[in-house]
mmCIF file of C-alpha atoms and ligand atoms in Angstrom:
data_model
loop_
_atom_site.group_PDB
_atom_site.id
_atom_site.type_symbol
_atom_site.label_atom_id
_atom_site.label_comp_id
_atom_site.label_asym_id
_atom_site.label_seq_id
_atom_site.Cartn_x
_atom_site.Cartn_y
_atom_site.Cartn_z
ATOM 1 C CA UNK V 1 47.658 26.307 -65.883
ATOM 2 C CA UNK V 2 44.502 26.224 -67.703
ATOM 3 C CA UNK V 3 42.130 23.090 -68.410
ATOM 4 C CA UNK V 4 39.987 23.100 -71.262
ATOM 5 C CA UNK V 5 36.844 20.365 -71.260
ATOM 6 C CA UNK V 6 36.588 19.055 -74.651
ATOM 7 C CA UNK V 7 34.348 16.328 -73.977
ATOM 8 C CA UNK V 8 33.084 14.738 -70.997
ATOM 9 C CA UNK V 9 30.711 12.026 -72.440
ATOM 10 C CA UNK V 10 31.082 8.000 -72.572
ATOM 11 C CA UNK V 11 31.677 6.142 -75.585
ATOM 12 C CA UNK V 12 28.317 6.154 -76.967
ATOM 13 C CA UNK V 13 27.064 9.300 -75.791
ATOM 14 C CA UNK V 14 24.277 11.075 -77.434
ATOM 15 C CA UNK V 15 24.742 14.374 -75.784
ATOM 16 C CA UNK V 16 28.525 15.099 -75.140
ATOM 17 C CA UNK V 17 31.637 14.643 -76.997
ATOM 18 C CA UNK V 18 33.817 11.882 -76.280
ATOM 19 C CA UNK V 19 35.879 12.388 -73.345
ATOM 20 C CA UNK V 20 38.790 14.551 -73.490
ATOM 21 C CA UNK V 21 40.602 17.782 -71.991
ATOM 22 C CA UNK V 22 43.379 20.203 -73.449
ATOM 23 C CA UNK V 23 46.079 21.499 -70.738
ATOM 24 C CA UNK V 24 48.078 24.717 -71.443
ATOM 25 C CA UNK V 25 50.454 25.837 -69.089
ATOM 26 C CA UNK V 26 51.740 29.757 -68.658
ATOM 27 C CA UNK V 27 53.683 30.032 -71.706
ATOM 28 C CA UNK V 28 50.471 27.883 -73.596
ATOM 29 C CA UNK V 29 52.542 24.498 -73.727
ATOM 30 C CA UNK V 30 49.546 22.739 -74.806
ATOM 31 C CA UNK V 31 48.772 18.614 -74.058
ATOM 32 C CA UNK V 32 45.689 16.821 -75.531
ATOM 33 C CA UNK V 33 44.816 14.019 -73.010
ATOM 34 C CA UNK V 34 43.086 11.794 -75.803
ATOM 35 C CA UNK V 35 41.357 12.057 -78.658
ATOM 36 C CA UNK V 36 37.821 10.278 -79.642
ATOM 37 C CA UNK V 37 36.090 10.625 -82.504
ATOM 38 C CA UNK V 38 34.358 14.205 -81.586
ATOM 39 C CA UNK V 39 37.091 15.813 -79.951
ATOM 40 C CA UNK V 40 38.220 16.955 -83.812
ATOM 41 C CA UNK V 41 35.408 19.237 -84.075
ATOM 42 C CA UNK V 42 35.395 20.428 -80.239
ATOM 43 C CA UNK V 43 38.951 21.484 -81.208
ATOM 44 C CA UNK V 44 37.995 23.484 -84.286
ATOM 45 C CA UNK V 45 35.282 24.987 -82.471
ATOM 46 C CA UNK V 46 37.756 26.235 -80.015
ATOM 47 C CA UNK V 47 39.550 27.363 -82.492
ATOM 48 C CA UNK V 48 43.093 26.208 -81.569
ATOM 49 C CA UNK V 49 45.849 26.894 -84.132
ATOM 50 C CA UNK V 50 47.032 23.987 -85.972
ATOM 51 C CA UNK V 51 50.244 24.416 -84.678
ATOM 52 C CA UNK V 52 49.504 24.846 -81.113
ATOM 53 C CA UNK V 53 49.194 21.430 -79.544
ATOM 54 C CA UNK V 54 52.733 19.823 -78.766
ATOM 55 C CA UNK V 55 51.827 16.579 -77.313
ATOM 56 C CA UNK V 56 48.860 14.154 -77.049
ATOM 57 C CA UNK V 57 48.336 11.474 -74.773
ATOM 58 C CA UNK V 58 46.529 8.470 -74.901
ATOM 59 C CA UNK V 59 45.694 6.903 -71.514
ATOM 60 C CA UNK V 60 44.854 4.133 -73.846
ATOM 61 C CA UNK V 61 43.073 3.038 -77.135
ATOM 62 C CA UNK V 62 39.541 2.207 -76.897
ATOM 63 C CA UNK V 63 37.846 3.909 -80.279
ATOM 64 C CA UNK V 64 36.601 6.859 -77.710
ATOM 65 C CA UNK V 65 39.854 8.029 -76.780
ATOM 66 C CA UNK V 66 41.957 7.798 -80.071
ATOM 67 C CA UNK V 67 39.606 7.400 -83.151
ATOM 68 C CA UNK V 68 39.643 11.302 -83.688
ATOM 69 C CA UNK V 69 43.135 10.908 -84.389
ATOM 70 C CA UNK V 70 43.066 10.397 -87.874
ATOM 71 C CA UNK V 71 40.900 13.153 -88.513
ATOM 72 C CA UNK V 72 42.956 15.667 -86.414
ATOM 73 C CA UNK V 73 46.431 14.853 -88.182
ATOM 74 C CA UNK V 74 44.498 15.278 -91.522
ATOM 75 C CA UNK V 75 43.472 18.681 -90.633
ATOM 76 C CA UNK V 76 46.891 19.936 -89.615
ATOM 77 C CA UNK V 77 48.275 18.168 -92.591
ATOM 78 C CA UNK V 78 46.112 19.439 -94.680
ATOM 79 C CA UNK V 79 46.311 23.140 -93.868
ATOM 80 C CA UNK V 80 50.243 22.879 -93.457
ATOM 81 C CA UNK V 81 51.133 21.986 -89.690
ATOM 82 C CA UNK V 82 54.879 22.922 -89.601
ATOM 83 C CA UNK V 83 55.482 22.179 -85.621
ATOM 84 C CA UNK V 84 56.987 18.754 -84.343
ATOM 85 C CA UNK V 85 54.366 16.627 -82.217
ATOM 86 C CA UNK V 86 55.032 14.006 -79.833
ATOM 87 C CA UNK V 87 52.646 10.941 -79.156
ATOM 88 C CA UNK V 88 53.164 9.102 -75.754
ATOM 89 C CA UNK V 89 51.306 6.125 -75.427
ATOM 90 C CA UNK V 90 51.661 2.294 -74.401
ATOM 91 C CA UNK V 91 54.203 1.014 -75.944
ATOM 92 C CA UNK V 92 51.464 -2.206 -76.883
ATOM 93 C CA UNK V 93 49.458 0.482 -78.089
ATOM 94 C CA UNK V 94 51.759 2.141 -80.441
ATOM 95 C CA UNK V 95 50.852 -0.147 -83.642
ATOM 96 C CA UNK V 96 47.567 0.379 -83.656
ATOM 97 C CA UNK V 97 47.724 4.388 -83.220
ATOM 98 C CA UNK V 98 50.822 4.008 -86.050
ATOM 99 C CA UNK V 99 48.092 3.020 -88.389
ATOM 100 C CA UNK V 100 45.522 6.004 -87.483
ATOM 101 C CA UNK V 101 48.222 7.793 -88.642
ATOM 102 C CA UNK V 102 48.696 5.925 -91.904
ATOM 103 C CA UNK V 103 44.801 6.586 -92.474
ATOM 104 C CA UNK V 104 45.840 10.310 -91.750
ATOM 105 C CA UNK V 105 48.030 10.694 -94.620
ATOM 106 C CA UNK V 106 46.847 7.398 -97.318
ATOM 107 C CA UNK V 107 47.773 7.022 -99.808
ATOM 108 C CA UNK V 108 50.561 9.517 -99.169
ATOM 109 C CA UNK V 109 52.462 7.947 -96.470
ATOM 110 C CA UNK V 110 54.241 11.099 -95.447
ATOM 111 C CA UNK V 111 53.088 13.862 -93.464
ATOM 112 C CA UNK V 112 54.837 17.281 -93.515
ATOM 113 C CA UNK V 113 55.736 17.873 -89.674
ATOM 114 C CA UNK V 114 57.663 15.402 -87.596
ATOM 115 C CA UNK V 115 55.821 12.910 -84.973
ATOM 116 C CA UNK V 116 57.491 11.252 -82.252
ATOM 117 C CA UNK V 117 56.681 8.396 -80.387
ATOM 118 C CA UNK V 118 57.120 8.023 -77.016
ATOM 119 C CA UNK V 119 56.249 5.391 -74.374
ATOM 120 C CA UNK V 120 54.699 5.966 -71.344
ATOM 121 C CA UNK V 121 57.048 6.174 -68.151
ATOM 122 C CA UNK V 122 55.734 5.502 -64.390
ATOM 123 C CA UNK V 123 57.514 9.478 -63.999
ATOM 124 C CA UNK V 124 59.336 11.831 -66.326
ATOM 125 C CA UNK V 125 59.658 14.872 -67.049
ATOM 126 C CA UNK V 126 58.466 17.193 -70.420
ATOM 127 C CA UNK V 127 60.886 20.678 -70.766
ATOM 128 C CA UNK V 128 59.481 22.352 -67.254
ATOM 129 C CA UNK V 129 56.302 19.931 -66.292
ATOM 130 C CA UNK V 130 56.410 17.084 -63.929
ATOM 131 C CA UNK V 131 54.448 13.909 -64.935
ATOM 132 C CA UNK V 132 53.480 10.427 -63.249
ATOM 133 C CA UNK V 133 51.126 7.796 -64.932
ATOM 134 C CA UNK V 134 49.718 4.662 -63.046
ATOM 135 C CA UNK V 135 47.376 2.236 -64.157
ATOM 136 C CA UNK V 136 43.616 2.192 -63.450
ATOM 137 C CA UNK V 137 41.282 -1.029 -63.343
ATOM 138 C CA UNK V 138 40.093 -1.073 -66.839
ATOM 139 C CA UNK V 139 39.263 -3.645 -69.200
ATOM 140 C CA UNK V 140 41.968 -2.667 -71.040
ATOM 141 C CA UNK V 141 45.140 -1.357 -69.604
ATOM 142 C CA UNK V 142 44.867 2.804 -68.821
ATOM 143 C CA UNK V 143 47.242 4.951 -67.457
ATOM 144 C CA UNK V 144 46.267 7.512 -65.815
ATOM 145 C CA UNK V 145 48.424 11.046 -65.493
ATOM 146 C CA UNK V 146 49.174 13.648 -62.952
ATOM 147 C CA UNK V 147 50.999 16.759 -64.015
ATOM 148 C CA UNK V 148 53.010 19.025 -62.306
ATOM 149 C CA UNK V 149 53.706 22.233 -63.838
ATOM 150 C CA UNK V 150 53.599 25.538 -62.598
ATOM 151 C CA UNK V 151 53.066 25.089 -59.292
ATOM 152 C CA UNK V 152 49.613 23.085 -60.209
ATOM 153 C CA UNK V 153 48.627 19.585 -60.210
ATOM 154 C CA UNK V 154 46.416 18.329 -62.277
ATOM 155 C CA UNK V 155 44.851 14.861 -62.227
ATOM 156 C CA UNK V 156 42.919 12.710 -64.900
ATOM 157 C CA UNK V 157 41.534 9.198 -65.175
ATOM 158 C CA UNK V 158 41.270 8.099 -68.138
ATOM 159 C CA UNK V 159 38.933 5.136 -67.970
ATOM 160 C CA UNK V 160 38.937 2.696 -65.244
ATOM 161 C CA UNK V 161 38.302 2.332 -61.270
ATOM 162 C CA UNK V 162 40.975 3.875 -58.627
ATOM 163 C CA UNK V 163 43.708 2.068 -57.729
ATOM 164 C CA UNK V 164 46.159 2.381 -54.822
ATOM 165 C CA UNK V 165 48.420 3.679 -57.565
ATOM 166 C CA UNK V 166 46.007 6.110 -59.065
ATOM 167 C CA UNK V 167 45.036 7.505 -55.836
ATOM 168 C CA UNK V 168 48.367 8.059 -55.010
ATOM 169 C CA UNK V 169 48.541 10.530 -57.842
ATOM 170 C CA UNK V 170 46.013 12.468 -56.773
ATOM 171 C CA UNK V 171 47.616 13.304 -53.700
ATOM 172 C CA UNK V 172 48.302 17.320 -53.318
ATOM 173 C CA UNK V 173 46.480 17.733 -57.108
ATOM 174 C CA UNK V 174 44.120 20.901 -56.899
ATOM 175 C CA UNK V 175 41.811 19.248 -59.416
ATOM 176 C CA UNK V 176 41.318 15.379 -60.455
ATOM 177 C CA UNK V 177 38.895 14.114 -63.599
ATOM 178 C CA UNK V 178 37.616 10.748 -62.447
ATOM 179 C CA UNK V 179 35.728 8.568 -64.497
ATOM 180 C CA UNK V 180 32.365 7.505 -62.676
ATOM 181 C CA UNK V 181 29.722 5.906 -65.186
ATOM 182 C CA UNK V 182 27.030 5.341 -62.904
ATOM 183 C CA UNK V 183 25.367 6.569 -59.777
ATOM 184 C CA UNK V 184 24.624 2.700 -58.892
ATOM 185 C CA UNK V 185 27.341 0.870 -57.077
ATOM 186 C CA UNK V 186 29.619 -1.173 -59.351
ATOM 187 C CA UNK V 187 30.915 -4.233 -58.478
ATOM 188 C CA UNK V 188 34.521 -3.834 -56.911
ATOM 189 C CA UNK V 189 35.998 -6.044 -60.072
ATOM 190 C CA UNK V 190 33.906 -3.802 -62.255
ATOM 191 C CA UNK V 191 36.008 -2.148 -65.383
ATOM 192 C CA UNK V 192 34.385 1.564 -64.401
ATOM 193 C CA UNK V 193 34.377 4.139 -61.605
ATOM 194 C CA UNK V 194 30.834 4.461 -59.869
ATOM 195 C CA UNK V 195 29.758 7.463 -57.358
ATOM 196 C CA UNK V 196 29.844 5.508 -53.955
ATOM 197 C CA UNK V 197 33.986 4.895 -55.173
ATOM 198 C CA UNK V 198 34.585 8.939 -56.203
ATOM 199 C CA UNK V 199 32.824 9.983 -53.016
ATOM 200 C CA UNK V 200 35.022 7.849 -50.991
ATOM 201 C CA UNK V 201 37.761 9.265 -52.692
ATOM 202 C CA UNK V 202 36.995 13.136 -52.842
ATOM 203 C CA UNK V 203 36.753 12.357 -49.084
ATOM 204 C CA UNK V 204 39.325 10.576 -47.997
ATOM 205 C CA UNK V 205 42.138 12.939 -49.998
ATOM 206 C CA UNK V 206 39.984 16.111 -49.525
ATOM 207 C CA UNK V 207 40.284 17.203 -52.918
ATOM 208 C CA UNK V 208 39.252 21.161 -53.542
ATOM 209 C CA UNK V 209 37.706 19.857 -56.687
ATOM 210 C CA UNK V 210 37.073 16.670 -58.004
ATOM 211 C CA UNK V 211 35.091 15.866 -61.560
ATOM 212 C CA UNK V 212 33.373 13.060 -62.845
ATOM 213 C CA UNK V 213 33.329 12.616 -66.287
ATOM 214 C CA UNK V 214 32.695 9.711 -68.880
ATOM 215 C CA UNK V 215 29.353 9.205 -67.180
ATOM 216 C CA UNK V 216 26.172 7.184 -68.840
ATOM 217 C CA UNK V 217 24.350 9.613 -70.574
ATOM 218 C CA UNK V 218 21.443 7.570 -68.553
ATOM 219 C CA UNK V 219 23.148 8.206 -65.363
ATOM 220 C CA UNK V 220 23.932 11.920 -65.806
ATOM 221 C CA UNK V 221 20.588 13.407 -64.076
ATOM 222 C CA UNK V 222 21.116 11.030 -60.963
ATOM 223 C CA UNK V 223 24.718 11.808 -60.700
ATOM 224 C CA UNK V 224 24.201 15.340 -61.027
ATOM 225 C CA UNK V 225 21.022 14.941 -58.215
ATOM 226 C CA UNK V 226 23.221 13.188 -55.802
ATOM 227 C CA UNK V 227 26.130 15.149 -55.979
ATOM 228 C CA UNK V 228 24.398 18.496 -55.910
ATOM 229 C CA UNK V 229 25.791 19.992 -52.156
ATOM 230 C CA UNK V 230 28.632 18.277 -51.920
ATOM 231 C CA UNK V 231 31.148 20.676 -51.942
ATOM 232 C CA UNK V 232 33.910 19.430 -54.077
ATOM 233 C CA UNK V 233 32.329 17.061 -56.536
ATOM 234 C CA UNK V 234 30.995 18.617 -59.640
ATOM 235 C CA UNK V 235 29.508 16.698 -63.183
ATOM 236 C CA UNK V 236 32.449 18.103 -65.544
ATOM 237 C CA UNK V 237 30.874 18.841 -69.245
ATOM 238 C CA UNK V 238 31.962 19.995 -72.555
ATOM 239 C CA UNK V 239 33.122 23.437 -72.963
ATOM 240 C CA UNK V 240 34.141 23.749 -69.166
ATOM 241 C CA UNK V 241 37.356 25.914 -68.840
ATOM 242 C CA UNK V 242 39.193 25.809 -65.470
ATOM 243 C CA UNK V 243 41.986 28.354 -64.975
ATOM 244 C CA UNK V 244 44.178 27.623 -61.761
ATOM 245 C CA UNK V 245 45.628 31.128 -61.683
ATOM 246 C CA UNK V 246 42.032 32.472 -61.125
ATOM 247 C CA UNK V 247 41.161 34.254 -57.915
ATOM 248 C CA UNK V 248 38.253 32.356 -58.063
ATOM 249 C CA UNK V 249 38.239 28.868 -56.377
ATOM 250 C CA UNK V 250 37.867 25.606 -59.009
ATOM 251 C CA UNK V 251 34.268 24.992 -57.614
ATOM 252 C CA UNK V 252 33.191 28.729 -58.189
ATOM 253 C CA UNK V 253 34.299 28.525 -61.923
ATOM 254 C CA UNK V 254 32.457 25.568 -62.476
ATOM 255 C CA UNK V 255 29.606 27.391 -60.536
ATOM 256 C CA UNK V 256 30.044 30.292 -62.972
ATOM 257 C CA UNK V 257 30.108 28.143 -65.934
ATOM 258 C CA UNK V 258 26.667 27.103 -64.896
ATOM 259 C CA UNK V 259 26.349 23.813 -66.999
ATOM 260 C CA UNK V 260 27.090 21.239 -64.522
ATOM 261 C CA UNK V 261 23.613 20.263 -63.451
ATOM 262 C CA UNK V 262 21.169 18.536 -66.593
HETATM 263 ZN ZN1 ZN A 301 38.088 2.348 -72.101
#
């Protein structure tokens, strides 16, 4: 399994795209966990075929993790997508992504591969990958997803605090993306992850690698600071790539990658 960083910034973030991460499997089965408004461009920079992403997912629908959307089907419709694509998201949140599709296409209301919708299930399974989702504490409701594939596990947020449910997916997963805004402590009805919460958490499951991501561009030097010799907590950023087949461990890559301290 391989993990590609598009973007690890909040919504307003001057420095970093909007948060987001691409998961390919062995035989490059490809997932977009959501899709702000400049994970479009991370993608073309990574230059991904327009073919090769089978699935997105939308942990939920604040602008940051879905208004890229639009601009992402246009591109493959424009240059001739051919492969089917399937959209799971909340089944509340299904409208509202139904018309970033619409903008997609208008005034042509067709587009020339197929799309289908999906809802979210608590678990399920995609051809040979084993999924959960559970909800964080967010503002607005955000499921959060482990997958299973390839003997890996993979955890990521979305936005929101850790719940009893969300922790419980992390269990066993070799690498979890939690969102932590701040270095501060939040308040424990507060709609975001903070450090003193992911700390807790990286020790109490003893995670080999845990990332925070969607952090306040303000809060990004004290984060990083703070976090510095802990041994499985690292400041994921754009452009990281994490294979899990690597003889190196998770931590070393991000060592190697060099970027996670700013
Ligand atoms: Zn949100």
């Amino acid at each position: 399994m391989r993990i590609d960083v598009l973007g690890s910034g909040s919504a307003f973030s001057m420095v970093r795209n909007t948060s987001s991460i691409l998961v390919s499997d062995q035989q490059l089965q490809r997932w977009l966990i959501d899709c702000g408004p400049t994970v479009p461009r991370a993608l073309w920079q990574h230059n991904f075929g327009i073919d090769e992403i089978e699935v997105i997912y939308f942990t939920h629908i604040h602008p940051d993790h879905c208004a890229g959307l639009p601009v992402l089907l246009n591109r493959w419709k424009s240059f001739g997508r051919q492969a089917p694509l399937t959209i799971y998201c909340q089944a509340e949140h299904r409208p509202i992504l139904q018309q970033l599709t619409a903008l997609a296409t208008f005034p042509v209301t067709e587009i020339c591969f197929a799309i289908e919708w999906l809802d979210i299930p608590e678990r399920w399974t995609w051809r040979n990958w084993q999924l959960a989702s559970a909800a964080t504490q967010h503002e607005m409701r955000n499921l959060a997803l482990r997958i299973e594939v390839d003997d890996h596990i993979v955890f990521y947020s979305g936005d929101g605090r850790p719940t009893s449910a969300t922790i419980a997916l992390m269990q066993d997963a070799e690498i979890a993306f939690q969102e932590c805004a701040v270095a501060t402590p939040l308040a424990e009805d507060a709609s975001h992850g903070d450090l003193q919460s992911c700390m807790a958490l990286a020790a109490q499951l003893d995670l080999p690698a845990l990332g925070l991501y969607h952090c306040y561009d303000e809060a990004l030097t004290a984060l990083a600071d703070t976090i510095a010799h802990q041994s499985n907590l690292f400041l994921s950023f754009d452009g990281l790539q994490i294979d899990l087949n690597n003889e190196k461990s998770i931590m070393e890559q991000v060592q190697c990658s060099g970027n996670s301290n700013e």
